[in-house]
XYZ file of C-alpha atoms in Angstrom:
772
model
C 0.107 -0.078 -0.010
C 1.381 3.365 -0.914
C 2.455 5.513 2.045
C 2.266 9.223 0.999
C 1.806 12.468 2.934
C -0.871 15.048 2.100
C 1.575 17.519 0.836
C 2.580 15.259 -2.007
C -0.937 16.113 -3.533
C -1.143 19.861 -2.842
C -1.902 22.357 -5.614
C 1.714 23.216 -5.832
C 2.706 19.678 -6.904
C -0.020 19.329 -9.610
C 2.261 18.518 -12.590
C 1.656 19.943 -16.057
C 0.727 16.493 -17.226
C -1.658 15.840 -14.490
C -3.251 19.186 -15.139
C -3.449 18.267 -18.818
C -5.447 15.102 -18.041
C -7.754 16.905 -15.571
C -8.471 19.411 -18.336
C -9.748 16.582 -20.610
C -13.562 17.134 -20.886
C -15.185 15.138 -18.289
C -17.634 12.200 -19.376
C -19.622 10.962 -16.207
C -18.788 7.394 -15.374
C -22.571 6.739 -14.999
C -23.681 9.279 -17.619
C -24.507 6.885 -20.445
C -26.340 4.352 -18.388
C -28.588 7.145 -16.619
C -29.207 9.148 -19.848
C -30.302 6.060 -21.731
C -32.328 4.713 -19.030
C -30.329 1.621 -18.569
C -29.286 2.370 -15.044
C -30.996 -0.046 -12.568
C -32.336 1.711 -9.519
C -33.790 -0.314 -6.509
C -37.393 -0.082 -7.854
C -36.207 -1.568 -11.101
C -35.154 -4.773 -9.640
C -37.589 -7.867 -10.001
C -36.946 -11.405 -8.526
C -38.983 -14.456 -8.871
C -41.638 -14.897 -6.051
C -41.110 -11.467 -4.772
C -43.684 -10.213 -2.281
C -44.680 -6.496 -1.379
C -44.234 -5.157 1.993
C -46.385 -2.480 3.670
C -46.384 -1.106 7.130
C -49.115 -0.160 9.527
C -48.105 3.287 10.759
C -49.271 4.797 14.090
C -52.035 7.472 13.821
C -50.957 8.904 17.150
C -47.941 10.878 18.273
C -47.688 9.155 21.554
C -49.720 6.161 22.809
C -49.579 2.939 24.370
C -50.225 -0.223 22.254
C -53.015 -2.054 24.152
C -53.658 -4.775 21.666
C -53.185 -5.829 18.132
C -55.559 -8.153 16.264
C -54.201 -9.392 12.943
C -56.568 -12.146 12.217
C -58.546 -10.210 9.535
C -55.236 -8.985 7.927
C -53.973 -12.499 7.576
C -57.287 -13.570 5.915
C -56.800 -11.188 3.150
C -56.177 -13.234 -0.116
C -52.623 -13.050 -1.199
C -51.222 -12.156 2.330
C -48.348 -14.401 3.324
C -47.446 -12.953 6.812
C -48.261 -10.221 9.134
C -45.553 -9.420 11.796
C -45.561 -7.351 14.995
C -43.010 -6.990 17.713
C -44.384 -10.108 19.375
C -43.134 -12.034 16.342
C -39.682 -10.575 16.011
C -38.875 -9.574 19.518
C -37.809 -6.205 20.890
C -35.013 -5.078 18.587
C -33.793 -1.645 18.455
C -31.696 0.321 15.779
C -29.024 2.786 16.339
C -25.694 4.023 15.197
C -24.559 5.223 18.544
C -27.886 5.135 20.533
C -30.066 2.128 19.877
C -33.400 3.688 20.657
C -35.505 3.023 17.645
C -37.403 -0.256 17.599
C -37.738 -2.144 14.324
C -41.543 -2.313 15.040
C -43.103 -0.377 17.766
C -42.916 -2.193 21.136
C -45.568 -1.257 23.807
C -45.923 2.326 22.761
C -45.639 4.584 19.759
C -43.742 7.940 19.865
C -44.533 9.627 16.622
C -47.347 9.734 13.895
C -46.003 7.274 11.150
C -44.011 4.968 13.439
C -44.279 1.334 12.060
C -46.491 -0.980 14.353
C -46.801 -3.886 12.086
C -45.411 -5.280 8.771
C -47.288 -7.174 6.039
C -45.922 -9.236 3.136
C -48.435 -10.122 0.305
C -48.367 -11.196 -3.347
C -49.582 -7.757 -4.608
C -49.217 -4.248 -3.312
C -53.097 -3.856 -3.280
C -53.300 -7.053 -1.069
C -50.684 -5.691 1.366
C -52.455 -2.450 1.563
C -55.757 -4.079 2.303
C -54.229 -6.122 4.938
C -52.883 -3.063 6.762
C -56.365 -1.596 6.692
C -57.670 -4.703 8.293
C -55.170 -4.763 11.227
C -57.051 -3.736 14.490
C -54.942 -1.957 16.952
C -56.214 -0.523 20.375
C -54.203 2.548 21.441
C -54.347 4.257 24.796
C -53.400 7.869 23.970
C -50.518 9.536 26.061
C -49.595 13.035 26.611
C -47.399 14.255 23.616
C -44.693 17.098 23.204
C -43.669 18.646 20.119
C -41.406 21.646 21.020
C -37.915 21.033 22.251
C -37.944 23.558 24.988
C -41.253 22.276 26.191
C -39.900 18.711 26.305
C -37.314 19.909 28.849
C -39.863 21.257 31.347
C -40.099 19.370 34.718
C -43.561 18.485 33.995
C -43.101 17.227 30.373
C -44.014 13.561 29.500
C -40.934 11.398 29.550
C -40.749 9.717 26.119
C -38.148 7.117 26.866
C -38.549 5.504 30.431
C -35.898 2.869 29.516
C -33.271 4.985 28.032
C -30.428 3.434 29.791
C -31.144 0.168 27.772
C -30.097 2.074 24.571
C -26.507 1.986 25.576
C -23.849 -0.889 26.035
C -23.903 -2.064 29.537
C -22.141 0.359 31.791
C -21.893 3.152 29.293
C -25.136 4.993 29.680
C -24.322 8.700 30.062
C -25.660 11.063 32.931
C -28.479 13.022 31.328
C -29.540 16.469 32.420
C -32.986 15.628 31.518
C -34.477 12.289 30.275
C -35.594 13.950 27.175
C -32.335 15.324 26.289
C -30.057 12.302 25.061
C -27.291 14.755 24.633
C -26.151 17.889 26.010
C -22.974 20.098 25.271
C -21.500 23.057 27.141
C -18.168 24.811 26.093
C -16.373 27.978 26.865
C -13.439 29.796 25.210
C -11.617 32.611 26.735
C -9.604 33.627 29.804
C -11.964 36.380 30.935
C -15.234 35.908 32.911
C -17.640 36.132 30.094
C -20.516 38.091 32.012
C -17.972 40.734 32.957
C -17.164 41.114 29.269
C -20.801 41.564 28.427
C -21.208 44.141 31.374
C -18.401 46.429 29.915
C -19.219 46.103 26.300
C -20.108 49.101 24.045
C -23.263 47.237 22.945
C -25.012 43.815 23.414
C -27.256 42.501 20.831
C -29.701 39.520 21.365
C -31.691 37.569 18.843
C -33.830 34.449 18.746
C -33.846 32.405 15.416
C -35.959 29.421 14.486
C -35.217 26.884 11.657
C -38.107 24.581 10.487
C -37.951 20.905 9.729
C -37.336 20.317 6.058
C -37.178 17.307 3.746
C -34.235 16.623 1.651
C -36.202 16.662 -1.502
C -34.446 13.842 -3.525
C -36.177 12.475 -6.624
C -36.126 8.760 -5.828
C -38.161 7.806 -2.679
C -36.351 5.332 -0.355
C -36.880 1.585 -0.835
C -35.213 -1.945 -0.647
C -35.461 -5.441 -1.787
C -34.321 -8.007 0.821
C -33.946 -11.925 0.442
C -32.055 -14.679 1.857
C -30.255 -16.843 -0.752
C -29.632 -20.566 -0.807
C -26.418 -20.229 1.332
C -28.353 -18.419 4.031
C -26.734 -15.063 3.149
C -29.024 -11.914 3.603
C -29.013 -9.983 0.169
C -30.159 -6.458 0.220
C -30.619 -4.153 -2.658
C -31.111 -0.563 -1.184
C -31.363 3.167 -1.737
C -29.170 3.612 1.381
C -25.912 5.388 0.492
C -23.943 3.883 3.356
C -23.910 0.225 2.395
C -21.216 -0.885 4.948
C -23.034 0.896 7.749
C -26.289 -0.716 6.720
C -24.625 -4.095 6.556
C -23.274 -3.993 10.083
C -26.444 -2.736 11.461
C -28.610 -5.445 9.881
C -26.124 -8.135 10.800
C -26.547 -7.023 14.520
C -30.296 -6.979 14.273
C -30.381 -10.318 12.626
C -27.652 -11.698 14.888
C -25.512 -12.822 11.987
C -21.861 -12.345 11.174
C -21.427 -9.345 8.935
C -20.064 -11.345 6.024
C -23.561 -13.046 5.895
C -25.193 -9.826 4.912
C -24.433 -8.341 1.496
C -25.605 -4.857 0.446
C -25.941 -3.451 -3.056
C -26.743 0.213 -3.543
C -25.091 0.837 -6.962
C -27.581 3.507 -8.316
C -29.167 6.041 -5.972
C -31.601 8.820 -7.278
C -30.408 11.692 -5.090
C -29.721 11.827 -1.476
C -28.876 15.347 0.004
C -28.065 13.737 3.328
C -31.343 11.790 3.642
C -30.283 8.387 2.668
C -27.562 7.760 5.099
C -30.086 6.229 7.568
C -32.985 3.963 6.599
C -35.236 1.544 8.471
C -37.214 -0.328 5.943
C -34.631 -2.936 5.413
C -34.837 -4.225 8.915
C -38.589 -5.159 8.980
C -38.189 -6.536 5.486
C -35.474 -8.855 6.641
C -37.864 -10.382 9.158
C -40.531 -10.774 6.472
C -38.097 -12.345 4.132
C -37.027 -14.787 7.065
C -40.664 -15.645 7.703
C -41.683 -16.214 4.095
C -38.492 -17.510 2.388
C -39.396 -15.122 -0.328
C -37.723 -11.772 -1.667
C -39.501 -8.855 -0.038
C -39.939 -5.481 -1.741
C -40.645 -2.154 0.088
C -40.955 1.194 -2.041
C -41.934 4.344 -0.291
C -44.360 6.621 -1.757
C -43.563 10.496 -1.592
C -46.271 10.891 1.000
C -44.472 8.361 2.955
C -41.275 10.349 2.513
C -42.694 13.648 3.565
C -44.616 12.243 6.659
C -42.162 9.504 8.056
C -38.821 9.763 6.589
C -35.859 11.408 8.502
C -36.105 14.995 7.742
C -33.595 17.904 8.840
C -34.181 18.727 12.363
C -35.999 21.812 13.759
C -33.589 24.253 15.550
C -33.886 27.289 17.829
C -31.005 29.539 18.559
C -30.728 32.265 21.217
C -27.762 34.487 20.545
C -26.230 37.293 22.563
C -23.094 39.047 21.335
C -20.929 41.829 22.873
C -19.074 44.370 20.741
C -16.479 47.148 21.685
C -16.499 50.637 20.589
C -14.089 49.674 17.653
C -16.727 47.301 16.219
C -14.790 44.133 17.325
C -16.979 41.149 18.734
C -15.584 40.533 22.178
C -18.012 37.921 23.465
C -20.565 35.576 22.200
C -23.023 33.473 24.153
C -25.452 31.025 22.410
C -28.047 28.637 23.528
C -29.192 25.956 20.994
C -31.923 23.379 20.731
C -32.232 20.736 18.357
C -35.532 18.936 17.976
C -34.334 15.371 17.143
C -37.747 14.021 17.145
C -38.833 10.532 18.711
C -35.378 8.849 18.220
C -31.705 9.652 17.617
C -30.732 6.412 16.230
C -29.986 7.653 12.620
C -28.014 10.717 13.866
C -24.384 9.963 13.279
C -23.139 11.544 16.483
C -25.877 12.669 18.955
C -23.370 14.524 21.147
C -21.931 16.352 18.190
C -25.570 17.342 17.221
C -25.847 19.048 20.621
C -22.705 21.033 20.063
C -23.653 22.184 16.475
C -25.189 25.374 17.481
C -21.753 26.688 18.278
C -21.323 27.348 14.482
C -23.653 30.120 14.055
C -20.821 32.681 14.123
C -18.348 30.265 13.079
C -16.618 32.356 10.349
C -15.701 35.050 12.796
C -12.809 35.606 15.424
C -14.195 35.916 19.017
C -12.030 35.662 22.116
C -14.747 34.795 24.598
C -17.423 32.370 23.837
C -19.937 30.356 25.881
C -22.218 27.730 24.397
C -24.873 25.353 25.758
C -26.768 23.096 23.425
C -29.381 20.298 23.800
C -30.573 17.502 21.401
C -34.014 16.770 22.545
C -36.504 13.966 22.227
C -40.105 15.079 21.166
C -43.186 13.234 19.473
C -42.093 14.158 15.939
C -40.695 12.126 13.170
C -36.927 11.206 14.078
C -34.739 13.697 12.300
C -31.646 12.942 10.088
C -29.063 14.723 8.093
C -29.675 17.298 5.240
C -27.270 18.923 2.827
C -24.559 20.541 5.173
C -26.448 19.217 8.257
C -27.612 22.053 10.396
C -25.471 24.600 8.564
C -28.383 26.288 6.793
C -30.244 26.993 10.052
C -26.895 28.234 11.675
C -26.226 30.417 8.565
C -29.556 32.111 8.720
C -29.294 32.751 12.432
C -25.686 33.721 12.489
C -25.553 35.942 9.383
C -28.781 37.666 10.330
C -27.498 38.367 13.864
C -24.302 39.892 12.412
C -26.367 42.194 10.155
C -28.360 43.141 13.270
C -25.160 44.013 15.077
C -23.852 45.970 12.259
C -27.007 47.924 11.980
C -26.918 48.734 15.696
C -23.332 50.107 15.307
C -24.282 51.934 12.169
C -21.597 50.088 10.324
C -21.679 48.740 6.869
C -22.374 44.984 7.084
C -19.597 44.033 4.776
C -16.967 46.170 6.572
C -18.237 44.802 9.910
C -17.587 41.270 8.559
C -14.233 42.168 7.466
C -13.382 43.584 10.928
C -14.408 40.406 12.492
C -13.818 37.521 10.138
C -11.171 34.783 10.598
C -7.570 35.528 9.666
C -4.520 33.523 9.554
C -3.574 32.585 13.153
C -7.124 32.780 14.449
C -9.022 29.976 16.118
C -12.589 28.814 15.613
C -15.159 29.142 18.445
C -14.216 25.732 19.630
C -10.535 26.658 19.761
C -9.611 24.670 16.668
C -6.957 25.995 14.340
C -7.698 26.907 10.738
C -5.329 26.589 8.012
C -5.170 29.398 5.546
C -8.606 30.821 6.013
C -9.608 32.850 2.989
C -12.496 34.889 4.543
C -11.052 38.290 3.766
C -10.410 37.309 0.154
C -13.925 36.139 -0.589
C -15.399 39.087 1.071
C -13.062 41.638 -0.789
C -13.772 39.754 -4.128
C -17.615 40.140 -3.321
C -17.199 43.708 -2.617
C -15.622 44.251 -6.041
C -17.714 41.929 -7.987
C -20.992 43.392 -6.834
C -20.019 47.031 -6.803
C -21.094 46.967 -3.263
C -19.839 50.400 -2.030
C -21.416 52.351 -5.019
C -24.713 50.270 -5.557
C -27.494 52.822 -6.079
C -30.495 52.626 -3.552
C -33.890 51.790 -5.062
C -37.007 51.830 -2.893
C -38.106 48.367 -1.622
C -34.971 46.879 -3.155
C -32.273 45.509 -0.851
C -29.032 43.578 -0.887
C -27.915 41.117 1.714
C -24.679 39.267 2.181
C -23.567 36.202 4.255
C -20.087 34.735 5.047
C -19.905 30.893 5.623
C -17.395 28.097 5.457
C -17.674 24.243 5.245
C -15.241 21.682 6.666
C -14.342 18.335 5.090
C -15.608 15.253 6.688
C -13.734 12.156 8.037
C -13.623 8.388 7.729
C -11.131 6.062 6.108
C -11.759 4.954 2.430
C -10.265 2.213 0.658
C -10.743 0.825 -2.959
C -9.275 -1.754 -5.297
C -7.578 -1.208 -8.594
C -7.225 -4.107 -10.996
C -5.750 -4.602 -14.525
C -8.293 -6.180 -16.788
C -7.408 -8.194 -19.782
C -7.589 -5.445 -22.385
C -5.474 -3.105 -20.358
C -8.260 -1.136 -18.854
C -7.803 -0.367 -15.261
C -10.958 -1.277 -13.018
C -11.461 0.777 -9.747
C -13.852 -1.239 -7.491
C -15.269 1.053 -4.703
C -17.781 0.635 -1.976
C -18.584 4.331 -2.216
C -22.078 4.635 -3.644
C -22.413 7.493 -6.036
C -25.585 9.244 -5.048
C -25.538 11.553 -7.947
C -22.614 13.811 -6.952
C -20.066 12.401 -9.326
C -17.831 10.517 -6.913
C -16.963 7.780 -9.317
C -15.949 10.303 -11.904
C -13.593 11.788 -9.212
C -12.108 8.370 -8.783
C -11.656 7.896 -12.462
C -9.937 11.221 -12.945
C -7.767 11.144 -9.838
C -6.377 7.593 -10.755
C -6.041 8.506 -14.484
C -3.985 11.821 -13.550
C -1.786 9.829 -11.116
C -1.090 6.919 -13.629
C -0.740 9.464 -16.542
C -3.284 7.865 -18.741
C -6.373 9.009 -20.375
C -9.418 8.753 -18.145
C -11.100 6.487 -20.658
C -8.541 3.757 -19.623
C -10.079 3.921 -16.007
C -13.396 2.055 -15.467
C -15.031 2.571 -12.017
C -17.523 -0.015 -10.577
C -19.514 -0.001 -7.386
C -18.858 -3.186 -5.507
C -21.285 -4.731 -3.080
C -20.206 -5.012 0.554
C -19.069 -8.716 -0.396
C -16.497 -7.477 -2.944
C -15.387 -3.914 -2.242
C -13.268 -2.623 0.419
C -14.845 -0.648 3.209
C -15.906 2.974 2.654
C -18.133 5.095 4.979
C -20.151 6.383 2.119
C -20.885 9.747 0.540
C -21.510 12.592 2.927
C -19.941 15.359 5.031
C -18.201 16.812 2.050
C -15.610 13.991 2.468
C -15.940 12.100 -0.856
C -13.576 13.948 -3.123
C -10.961 14.149 -0.482
C -11.049 10.677 1.005
C -12.108 8.584 -1.945
C -9.994 10.715 -4.310
C -6.731 10.237 -2.122
C -7.597 6.606 -1.818
C -7.699 6.418 -5.635
C -4.263 8.263 -5.947
C -2.807 5.873 -3.358
C -3.805 2.861 -5.276
C -2.839 4.367 -8.552
C 0.687 5.108 -7.322
C 1.023 1.448 -6.223
C -0.214 0.069 -9.401
C 1.943 2.481 -11.451
C 5.152 1.122 -9.814
C 3.825 -2.457 -10.519
C 3.141 -1.610 -14.146
C 6.422 -0.040 -14.803
C 8.233 -2.959 -13.336
C 6.034 -5.543 -15.215
C 6.445 -3.544 -18.497
C 10.114 -4.013 -18.258
C 9.774 -7.563 -17.675
C 7.330 -8.450 -20.414
C 9.071 -6.117 -23.019
C 12.643 -6.951 -22.185
C 13.379 -3.481 -21.272
C 16.020 -2.557 -18.550
C 14.562 -3.161 -15.028
C 13.955 0.175 -13.156
C 14.339 2.211 -16.366
C 10.681 2.282 -17.536
C 8.329 5.187 -16.761
C 4.529 5.419 -17.510
C 4.050 9.023 -18.755
C 1.862 10.781 -21.298
C -0.180 7.676 -21.964
C 2.875 5.757 -22.833
C 5.488 3.407 -21.346
C 8.936 5.079 -21.928
C 12.343 3.742 -21.572
C 14.257 6.430 -20.052
C 17.751 5.620 -21.230
C 16.775 5.054 -24.874
C 13.459 7.142 -25.330
C 11.901 4.011 -26.769
C 8.180 4.159 -26.023
C 4.938 2.256 -26.765
C 1.262 3.104 -26.138
C 0.032 2.242 -22.577
C -2.905 -0.046 -23.647
C -0.780 -2.158 -25.803
C 1.795 -2.837 -23.150
C -0.880 -3.056 -20.388
C -2.682 -5.773 -22.449
C 0.547 -7.867 -22.532
C 0.959 -7.475 -18.749
C -2.742 -8.618 -18.249
C -1.999 -11.721 -19.977
C 0.091 -12.866 -16.986
C -0.879 -13.070 -13.271
C -3.532 -10.775 -11.873
C -2.249 -7.236 -11.188
C -3.982 -5.335 -8.330
C -3.280 -2.610 -5.894
C -5.092 -1.490 -2.839
C -5.543 2.291 -2.136
C -6.370 3.819 1.179
C -6.773 7.145 2.967
C -7.454 7.853 6.454
C -7.409 11.659 7.277
C -6.558 10.833 10.964
C -3.074 9.902 9.757
C -2.654 13.141 7.664
C -3.528 15.883 10.152
C -1.691 19.130 9.940
C -0.375 21.149 12.967
C -1.531 24.227 11.057
C -5.083 23.301 11.627
C -8.098 21.993 9.783
C -9.077 22.897 6.209
C -12.149 24.958 5.441
C -13.495 26.422 2.278
C -15.154 29.740 2.523
C -17.859 31.400 0.527
C -19.386 34.803 0.539
C -22.968 35.412 -0.974
C -24.645 38.540 -2.081
C -28.295 38.436 -2.902
C -30.622 41.261 -4.089
C -34.367 41.166 -3.592
C -37.446 43.275 -4.305
C -40.102 43.338 -1.675
C -43.753 44.098 -2.223
C -44.740 46.247 0.779
C -48.445 45.591 0.100
C -48.240 41.758 0.207
C -44.799 41.161 1.718
C -43.758 39.025 -1.262
C -39.896 38.609 -1.737
C -38.604 38.260 -5.270
C -34.827 37.599 -5.537
C -33.555 39.334 -8.596
C -29.817 38.466 -8.766
C -27.177 36.602 -6.695
C -23.442 36.340 -6.665
C -21.355 33.810 -4.670
C -17.567 33.992 -4.320
C -16.215 30.615 -3.495
C -12.708 29.321 -2.362
C -12.567 26.092 -4.555
C -9.116 24.711 -4.848
C -8.303 22.582 -7.763
C -11.227 21.481 -9.828
C -11.266 17.844 -10.781
C -14.732 17.617 -12.301
C -15.489 20.951 -13.876
C -19.001 20.396 -15.036
C -19.962 18.462 -12.017
C -18.254 21.048 -9.778
C -20.286 23.847 -11.365
C -23.420 21.780 -11.143
C -22.883 21.343 -7.351
C -22.430 25.097 -7.006
C -25.538 26.047 -9.001
C -27.705 23.342 -7.564
C -26.567 24.093 -3.968
C -27.742 27.673 -4.457
C -31.205 26.765 -5.656
C -31.394 24.150 -2.968
C -30.696 26.946 -0.355
C -33.260 29.021 -2.090
C -35.966 26.529 -1.331
C -34.767 26.254 2.307
C -35.057 30.073 2.637
C -38.222 30.696 0.943
C -40.593 27.816 0.480
C -39.863 24.701 2.293
C -41.411 23.641 5.716
C -42.672 20.371 7.039
C -45.795 21.664 9.012
C -47.592 19.547 11.530
C -50.802 19.648 13.444
C -50.514 17.819 16.701
C -47.649 15.790 15.113
C -49.404 14.973 11.911
C -47.532 16.375 8.799
C -50.054 18.328 6.752
C -47.516 19.256 3.950
C -47.812 15.695 2.797
C -47.508 16.111 -0.919
C -45.147 18.077 -3.313
C -48.309 20.175 -3.896
C -48.042 21.454 -0.282
C -44.290 20.999 0.251
C -42.885 23.534 -2.228
C -39.581 22.695 -3.894
C -38.046 25.412 -5.864
C -37.632 25.053 -9.684
C -35.341 26.830 -12.147
C -38.174 29.290 -12.754
C -37.848 30.337 -9.159
C -34.128 31.130 -9.386
C -32.691 34.636 -9.956
C -29.671 35.525 -12.170
C -26.898 33.569 -10.224
C -23.131 34.103 -10.843
C -20.239 32.296 -9.287
C -16.819 33.684 -8.800
C -14.131 31.203 -8.112
C -11.117 32.328 -6.221
C -7.724 31.512 -7.900
C -6.627 27.954 -6.979
C -5.132 27.540 -3.440
C -4.074 24.425 -1.672
C -6.911 22.209 -0.428
C -6.948 18.959 1.428
C -8.198 16.912 -1.530
C -6.441 15.247 -4.535
C -4.059 17.829 -6.243
C -5.465 20.506 -3.796
C -9.114 20.040 -4.323
C -11.689 21.425 -1.841
C -15.183 20.337 -1.192
C -18.054 21.914 -3.208
C -21.360 20.103 -2.470
C -22.316 21.579 0.814
C -21.255 25.279 0.882
C -23.462 27.077 -1.611
C -26.643 26.671 0.292
C -25.562 27.423 3.769
C -25.555 31.351 3.417
C -28.711 31.851 1.252
C -31.188 32.121 4.042
C -29.007 34.628 5.896
C -28.355 36.623 2.696
C -32.067 36.796 1.734
C -33.110 37.772 5.265
C -30.447 40.437 5.331
C -31.576 41.793 1.962
C -35.172 41.982 3.290
C -34.038 43.998 6.151
C -32.005 46.272 3.800
C -35.189 46.673 1.631
C -38.022 47.383 4.168
C -36.334 47.436 7.516
C -37.730 44.223 9.106
C -35.639 41.381 10.445
C -37.134 37.965 9.682
C -35.918 35.512 12.134
C -37.669 32.332 10.968
C -37.472 30.526 7.823
C -38.929 30.051 5.300
C -39.162 33.687 4.472
C -42.686 33.748 3.225
C -44.778 36.533 2.127
C -46.993 36.062 5.169
C -44.029 36.525 7.608
C -42.650 39.484 5.854
C -46.198 41.023 5.771
C -46.641 40.497 9.416
C -43.470 41.897 10.344
C -44.355 44.897 8.224
C -47.575 45.328 10.069
C -45.722 45.227 13.459
C -43.199 47.713 12.207
C -45.921 50.131 11.137
C -47.913 49.656 14.420
C -44.749 50.279 16.492
C -44.161 53.603 14.768
C -47.772 54.992 14.993
C -47.986 57.416 17.968
């Protein structure tokens, strides 16, 4: 295995030859299959004898299950089996906190929780059987607000919470409804003394709603047990190895007895890292001996999937006379819903509110955060998890402070943003922060200082950054008989283009045309382990793993080329798509020699990258973005119309130019929906925005003119100095639009989405407050 250090792949070591290969117009690895309709998604799989699965969902947010009568359901023609927790036992799911039952046991904790599972010959028979199930419930008090759930008289949702942890490892909870709590403090001074001596202190309260990820393909799976007793799973889940391990635990099987295949995924945006359908489907397959198919409808998605959490932030900030932020105090509540099983790290979730003012240098910080159980659908991840809500809160708060100071909001940001040598609010070092550069570029590109004032028209800005995720990636490179190099990866490409990154990174390292590298998703039985796509980690981790494997393979190919061609050992180099003998200049095309090598023993190389082994003393890597959005506001109706937007982005080396720009453009429109139209609204726990008619996703027709300005290349943590792109262009949109509304009509909108109703009400309150 190749052992390289990160600086070997910085932007400064990108050779002209590698740059030339990366400039070859990209052809997506999966493009032809998808564009011709030949890509097989989960719902396209058909197996002999396959049965349909449907689930009985709880109609109550909190209730005790008194009894279940399945006799009428079992009598429906075509029904093979009906299962409840009495049939499968009390089995719970959870990445770190195993609190979510496969089927509800004793009580239900949210509307839509699975109570029973049915398998039938047809979908219609399964649906009819679900209708025939008779369940007697005893309603219990429910709680939907995170702060209300922490009150002393609030109903306790998990009386047996200590059972959710390995024996002896249950934490000490501040409240039974708060599975995680975080407190941190930065600075030498007593923070209340700093506030007391400040020039001004500004306080705000912000709210971020529950929102669905909005992927095109609903979740689904097919589960069967083969003749060898191995559990086979085809799934829309983007983390196949995590799913394999979780299902093996639930099924009480060795992990190699579960095989997960998720080769084509129709979008994700964070929502397909955790899924639950596979688990009851396993028990249905075990009970019937038949393949089981479960495909969610979009109503199922909107009412019972794992949406982005609801969040509340209470911000208090102290500023001195020079306009420097000298202290920041934040209290945050994340509404986790009924279970935290699918959250990758519940303690980290509690700490996430610390990021509201993350792009700024603040010497004294105090943070308190709660991750809270309520009787709502369990929440999960969404594009840049939590960053959109934090961006709206933090950037709106920054503009409020600037307004109180009478200072230009861009100048105020420049006064306080992170610079080389500064640390984050949690004390972490930052390597080469480019906050000043993105702000100054935005200032110039938007003519910020000379822009004319137009009635009811405003401009708002936001400054954000995004980190790079973690997790070790591995893959296998193998020489095929025709000289093509096959890369087998366990990283499922959910639409972001990770397989094309692998192809181009390997090709540039090997010095061959990308057409000579073929990338294939491997099931968990054949691929090496990969944590999956997410957290802006894919290009960096999977790309470096491809480079690592390519370096090893290149050494092997050069040695074998000398052997099969009779060239001097150690004198052969693979460069420019050719094998070259250094001493004589003799050369032959890559594929011709590679095919001869492939006629011999199998040639393989393993590539791996673990970011924990490549940490820099200079600090973490972050890519910064500055947004400017211009809006027009109708004061009679409150309607907000974005007219133009500019984003200045620190991008590093671009490996996939077309896909990269697609991520930036798509991320902006994604943020537009989060900012202006999207909200999962519930009444007593029941989602009423239960279709795409009520839950409004933005379209291209809703988008203003959008222009991206890419900063000149700088060293990033990814292959050849690449930086992440998929999770930064949505995070500042809410803050920038709210600030533009403030600039246009003088009202501060502290809750998303920024609807005409919210703006109109704020304008009415402003008018009422100014009337004598």
